[in-house]
mmCIF file of C-alpha atoms in Angstrom:
data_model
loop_
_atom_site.group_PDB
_atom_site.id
_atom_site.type_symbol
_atom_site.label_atom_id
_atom_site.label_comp_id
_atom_site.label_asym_id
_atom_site.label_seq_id
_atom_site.Cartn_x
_atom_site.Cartn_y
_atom_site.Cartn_z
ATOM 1 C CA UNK V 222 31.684 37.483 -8.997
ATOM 2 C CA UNK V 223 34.274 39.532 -10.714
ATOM 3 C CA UNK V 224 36.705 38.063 -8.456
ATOM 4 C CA UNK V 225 35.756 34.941 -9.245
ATOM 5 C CA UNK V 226 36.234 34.907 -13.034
ATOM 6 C CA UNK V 227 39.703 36.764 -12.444
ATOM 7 C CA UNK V 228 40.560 33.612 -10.278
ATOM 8 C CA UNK V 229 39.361 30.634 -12.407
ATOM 9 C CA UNK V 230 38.913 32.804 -15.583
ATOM 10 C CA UNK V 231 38.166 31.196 -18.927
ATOM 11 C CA UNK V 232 37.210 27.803 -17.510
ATOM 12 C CA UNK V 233 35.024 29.277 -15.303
ATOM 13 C CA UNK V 234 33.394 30.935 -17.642
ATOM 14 C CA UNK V 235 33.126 28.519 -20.464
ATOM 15 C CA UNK V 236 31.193 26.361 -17.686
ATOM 16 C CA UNK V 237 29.315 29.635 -17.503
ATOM 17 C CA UNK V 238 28.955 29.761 -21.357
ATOM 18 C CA UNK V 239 27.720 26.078 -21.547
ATOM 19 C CA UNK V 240 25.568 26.479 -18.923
ATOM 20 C CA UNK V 241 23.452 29.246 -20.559
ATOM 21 C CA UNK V 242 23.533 27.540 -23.864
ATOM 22 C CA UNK V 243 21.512 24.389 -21.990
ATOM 23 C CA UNK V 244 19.120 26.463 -20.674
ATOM 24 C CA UNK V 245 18.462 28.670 -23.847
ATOM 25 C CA UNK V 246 18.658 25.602 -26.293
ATOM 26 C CA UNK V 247 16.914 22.957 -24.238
ATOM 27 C CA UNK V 248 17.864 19.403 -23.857
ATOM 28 C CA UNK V 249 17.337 17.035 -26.509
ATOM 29 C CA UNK V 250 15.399 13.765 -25.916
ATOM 30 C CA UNK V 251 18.314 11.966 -26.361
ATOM 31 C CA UNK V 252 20.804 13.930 -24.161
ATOM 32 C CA UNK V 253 17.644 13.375 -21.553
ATOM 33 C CA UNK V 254 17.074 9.999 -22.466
ATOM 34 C CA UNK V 255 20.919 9.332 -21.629
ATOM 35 C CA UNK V 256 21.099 11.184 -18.306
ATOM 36 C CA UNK V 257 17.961 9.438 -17.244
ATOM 37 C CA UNK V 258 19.991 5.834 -18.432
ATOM 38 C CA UNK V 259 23.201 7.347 -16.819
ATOM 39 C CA UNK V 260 21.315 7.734 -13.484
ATOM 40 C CA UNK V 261 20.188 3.671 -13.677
ATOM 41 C CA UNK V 262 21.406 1.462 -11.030
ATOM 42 C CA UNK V 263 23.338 -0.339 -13.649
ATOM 43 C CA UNK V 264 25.427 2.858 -14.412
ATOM 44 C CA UNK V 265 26.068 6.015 -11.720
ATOM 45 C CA UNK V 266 23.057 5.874 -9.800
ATOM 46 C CA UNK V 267 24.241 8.410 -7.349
ATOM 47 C CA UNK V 268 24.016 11.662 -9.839
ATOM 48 C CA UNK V 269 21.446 13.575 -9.335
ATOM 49 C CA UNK V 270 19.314 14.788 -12.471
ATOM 50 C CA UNK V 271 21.116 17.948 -13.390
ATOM 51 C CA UNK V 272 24.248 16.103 -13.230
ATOM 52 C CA UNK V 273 24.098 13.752 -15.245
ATOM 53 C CA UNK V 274 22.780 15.905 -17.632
ATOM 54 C CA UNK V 275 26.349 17.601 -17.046
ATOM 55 C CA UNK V 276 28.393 14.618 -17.688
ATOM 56 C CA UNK V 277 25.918 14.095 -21.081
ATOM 57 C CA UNK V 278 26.876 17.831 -21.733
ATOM 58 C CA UNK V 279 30.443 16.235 -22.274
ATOM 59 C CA UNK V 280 29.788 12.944 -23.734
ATOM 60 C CA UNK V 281 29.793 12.566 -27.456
ATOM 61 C CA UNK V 282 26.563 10.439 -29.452
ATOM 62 C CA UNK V 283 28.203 7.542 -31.113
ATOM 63 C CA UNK V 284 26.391 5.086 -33.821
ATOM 64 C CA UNK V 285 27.754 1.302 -34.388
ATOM 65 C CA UNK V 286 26.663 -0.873 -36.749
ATOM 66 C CA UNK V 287 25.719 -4.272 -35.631
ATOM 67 C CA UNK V 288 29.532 -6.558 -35.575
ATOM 68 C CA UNK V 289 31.482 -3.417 -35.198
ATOM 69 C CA UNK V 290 34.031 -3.881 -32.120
ATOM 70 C CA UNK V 291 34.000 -0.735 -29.884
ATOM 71 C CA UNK V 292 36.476 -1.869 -27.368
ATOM 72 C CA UNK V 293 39.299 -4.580 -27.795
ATOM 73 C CA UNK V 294 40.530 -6.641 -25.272
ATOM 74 C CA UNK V 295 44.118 -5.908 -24.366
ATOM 75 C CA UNK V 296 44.212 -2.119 -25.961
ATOM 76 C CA UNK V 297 45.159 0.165 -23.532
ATOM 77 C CA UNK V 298 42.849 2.936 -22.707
ATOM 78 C CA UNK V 299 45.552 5.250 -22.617
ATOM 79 C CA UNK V 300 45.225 8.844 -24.064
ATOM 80 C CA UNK V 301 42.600 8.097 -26.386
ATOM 81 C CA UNK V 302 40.724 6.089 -23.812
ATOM 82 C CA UNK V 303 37.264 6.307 -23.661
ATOM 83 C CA UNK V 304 34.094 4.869 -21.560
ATOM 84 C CA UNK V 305 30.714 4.151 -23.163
ATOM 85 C CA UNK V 306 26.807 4.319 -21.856
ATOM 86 C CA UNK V 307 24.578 2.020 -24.103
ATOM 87 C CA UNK V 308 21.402 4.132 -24.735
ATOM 88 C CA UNK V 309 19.656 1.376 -27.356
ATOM 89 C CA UNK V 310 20.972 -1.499 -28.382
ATOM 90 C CA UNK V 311 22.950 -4.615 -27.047
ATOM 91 C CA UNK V 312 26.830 -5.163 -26.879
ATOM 92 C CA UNK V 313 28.051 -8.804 -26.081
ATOM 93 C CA UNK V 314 30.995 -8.985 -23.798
ATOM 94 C CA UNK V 315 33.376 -11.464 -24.479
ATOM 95 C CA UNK V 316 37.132 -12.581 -23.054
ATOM 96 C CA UNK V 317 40.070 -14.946 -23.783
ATOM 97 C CA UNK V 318 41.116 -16.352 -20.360
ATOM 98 C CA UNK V 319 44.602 -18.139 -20.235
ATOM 99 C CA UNK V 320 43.057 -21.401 -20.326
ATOM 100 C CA UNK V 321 41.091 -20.652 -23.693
ATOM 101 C CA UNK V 322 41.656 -20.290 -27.363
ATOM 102 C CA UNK V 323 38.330 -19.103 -28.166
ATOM 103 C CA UNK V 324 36.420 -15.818 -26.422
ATOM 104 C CA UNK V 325 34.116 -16.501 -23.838
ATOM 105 C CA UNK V 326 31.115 -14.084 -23.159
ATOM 106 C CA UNK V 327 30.953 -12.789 -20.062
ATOM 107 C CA UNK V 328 28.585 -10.496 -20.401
ATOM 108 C CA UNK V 329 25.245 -8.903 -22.780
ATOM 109 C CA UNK V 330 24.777 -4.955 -21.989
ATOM 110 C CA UNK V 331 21.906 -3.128 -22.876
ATOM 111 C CA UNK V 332 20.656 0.353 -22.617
ATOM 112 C CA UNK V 333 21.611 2.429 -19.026
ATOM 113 C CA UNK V 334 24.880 -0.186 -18.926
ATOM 114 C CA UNK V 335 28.840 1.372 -18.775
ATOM 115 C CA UNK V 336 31.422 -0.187 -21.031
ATOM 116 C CA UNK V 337 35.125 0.762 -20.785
ATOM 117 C CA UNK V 338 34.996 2.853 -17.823
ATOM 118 C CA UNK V 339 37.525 1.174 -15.994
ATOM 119 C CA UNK V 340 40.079 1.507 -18.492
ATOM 120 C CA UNK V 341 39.290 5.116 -18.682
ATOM 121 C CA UNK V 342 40.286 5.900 -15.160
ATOM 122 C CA UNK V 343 43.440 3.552 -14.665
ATOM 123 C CA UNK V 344 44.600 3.397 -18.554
ATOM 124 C CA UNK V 345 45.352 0.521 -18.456
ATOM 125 C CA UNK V 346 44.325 -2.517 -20.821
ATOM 126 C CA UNK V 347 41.032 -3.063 -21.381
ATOM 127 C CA UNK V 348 39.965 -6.556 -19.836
ATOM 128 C CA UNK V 349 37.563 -7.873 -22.828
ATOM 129 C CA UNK V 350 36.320 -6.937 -26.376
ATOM 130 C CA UNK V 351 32.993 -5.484 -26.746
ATOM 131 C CA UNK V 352 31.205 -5.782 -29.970
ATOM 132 C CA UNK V 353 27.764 -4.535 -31.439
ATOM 133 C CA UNK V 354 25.203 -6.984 -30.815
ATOM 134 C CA UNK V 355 22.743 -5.141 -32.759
ATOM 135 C CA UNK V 356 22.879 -1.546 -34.561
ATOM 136 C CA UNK V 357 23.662 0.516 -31.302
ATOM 137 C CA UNK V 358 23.483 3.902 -29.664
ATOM 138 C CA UNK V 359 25.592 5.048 -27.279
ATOM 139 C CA UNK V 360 26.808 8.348 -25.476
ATOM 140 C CA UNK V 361 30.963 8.521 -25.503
ATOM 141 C CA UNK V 362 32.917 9.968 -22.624
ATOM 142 C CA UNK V 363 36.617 10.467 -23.883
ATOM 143 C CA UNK V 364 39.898 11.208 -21.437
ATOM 144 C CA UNK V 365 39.580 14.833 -22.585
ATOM 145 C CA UNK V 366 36.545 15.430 -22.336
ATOM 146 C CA UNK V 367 36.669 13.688 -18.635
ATOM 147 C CA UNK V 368 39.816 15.528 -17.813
ATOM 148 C CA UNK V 369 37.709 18.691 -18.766
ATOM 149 C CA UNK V 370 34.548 17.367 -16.554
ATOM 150 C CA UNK V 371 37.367 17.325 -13.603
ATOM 151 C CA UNK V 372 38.814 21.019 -14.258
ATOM 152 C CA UNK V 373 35.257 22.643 -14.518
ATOM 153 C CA UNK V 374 32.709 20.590 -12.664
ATOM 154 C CA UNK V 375 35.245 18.612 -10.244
ATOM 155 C CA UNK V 376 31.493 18.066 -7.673
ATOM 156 C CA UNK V 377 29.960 16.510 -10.870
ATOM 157 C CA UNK V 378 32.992 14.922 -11.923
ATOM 158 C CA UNK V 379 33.796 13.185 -8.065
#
């Protein structure tokens, strides 16, 4: 093992750290709650239980009130990109096509759905505006933070 920390050294480690901390501390109901919504078919249904419980581990809780926009349509999701999983509350989708003045909704998301995650990955501009139905809840995955998933858990983060 010594090896191994020489090799991979303080990322390896703070993995190592974070992992010990979980254990120790316990998971909250929410951080459960949200790796339980993460794992929905409407979200990554292909993670297994402890990891999305990883990915939570990175994600940040986030509070909106209800008419607060969370994503704009035509930002770009560049360096301060971000994707969102809606653990209560509902989010209404809506887009201005080329042939409209006025946003359309495309879409209503509820708890266990993704917003934004596109953007994340390709930076590019986001596609719609998302705005707070209702109050909401949701759990916040950043660039960093994903970029960090990537260097220390790259099986979680694939």
């Amino acid at each position: 093992m010594a090896l191994f920390d020489r090799l991979f050294g303080e990322r390896y480690a703070a993995a190592k750290a974070r992992k010990r901390r979980h254990q120790r501390v316990g998971v909250s109901t929410t951080a459960q709650r949200a790796a339980d919504l993460l794992r929905s078919t409407t979200a990554l249904i292909q993670l297994s239980a402890a990891e999305a419980l990883t990915v939570v581990a990175y994600m940040e809780l986030r509070r909106c009130a209800e008419g607060e926009t969370i994503i704009r349509q035509g930002h770009r999701g560049g360096e301060d990109g971000f994707m969102a999983l809606v653990i209560e509350g509902e989010i209404t989708v809506e887009a201005v096509t080329v042939s409209r003045t006025e946003p359309l909704t495309v879409n209503v998301l509820g708890p266990g759905n993704l917003m934004g995650e596109m953007s994340l990955m390709d930076g590019e501009a986001r596609s719609a505006t998302c705005t707070a139905s209702t109050e909401v809840r949701c759990a916040v995955l950043t660039r960093t933070a994903l970029q960090a998933l990537m260097a220390e858990e790259p099986t979680t983060a694939a």
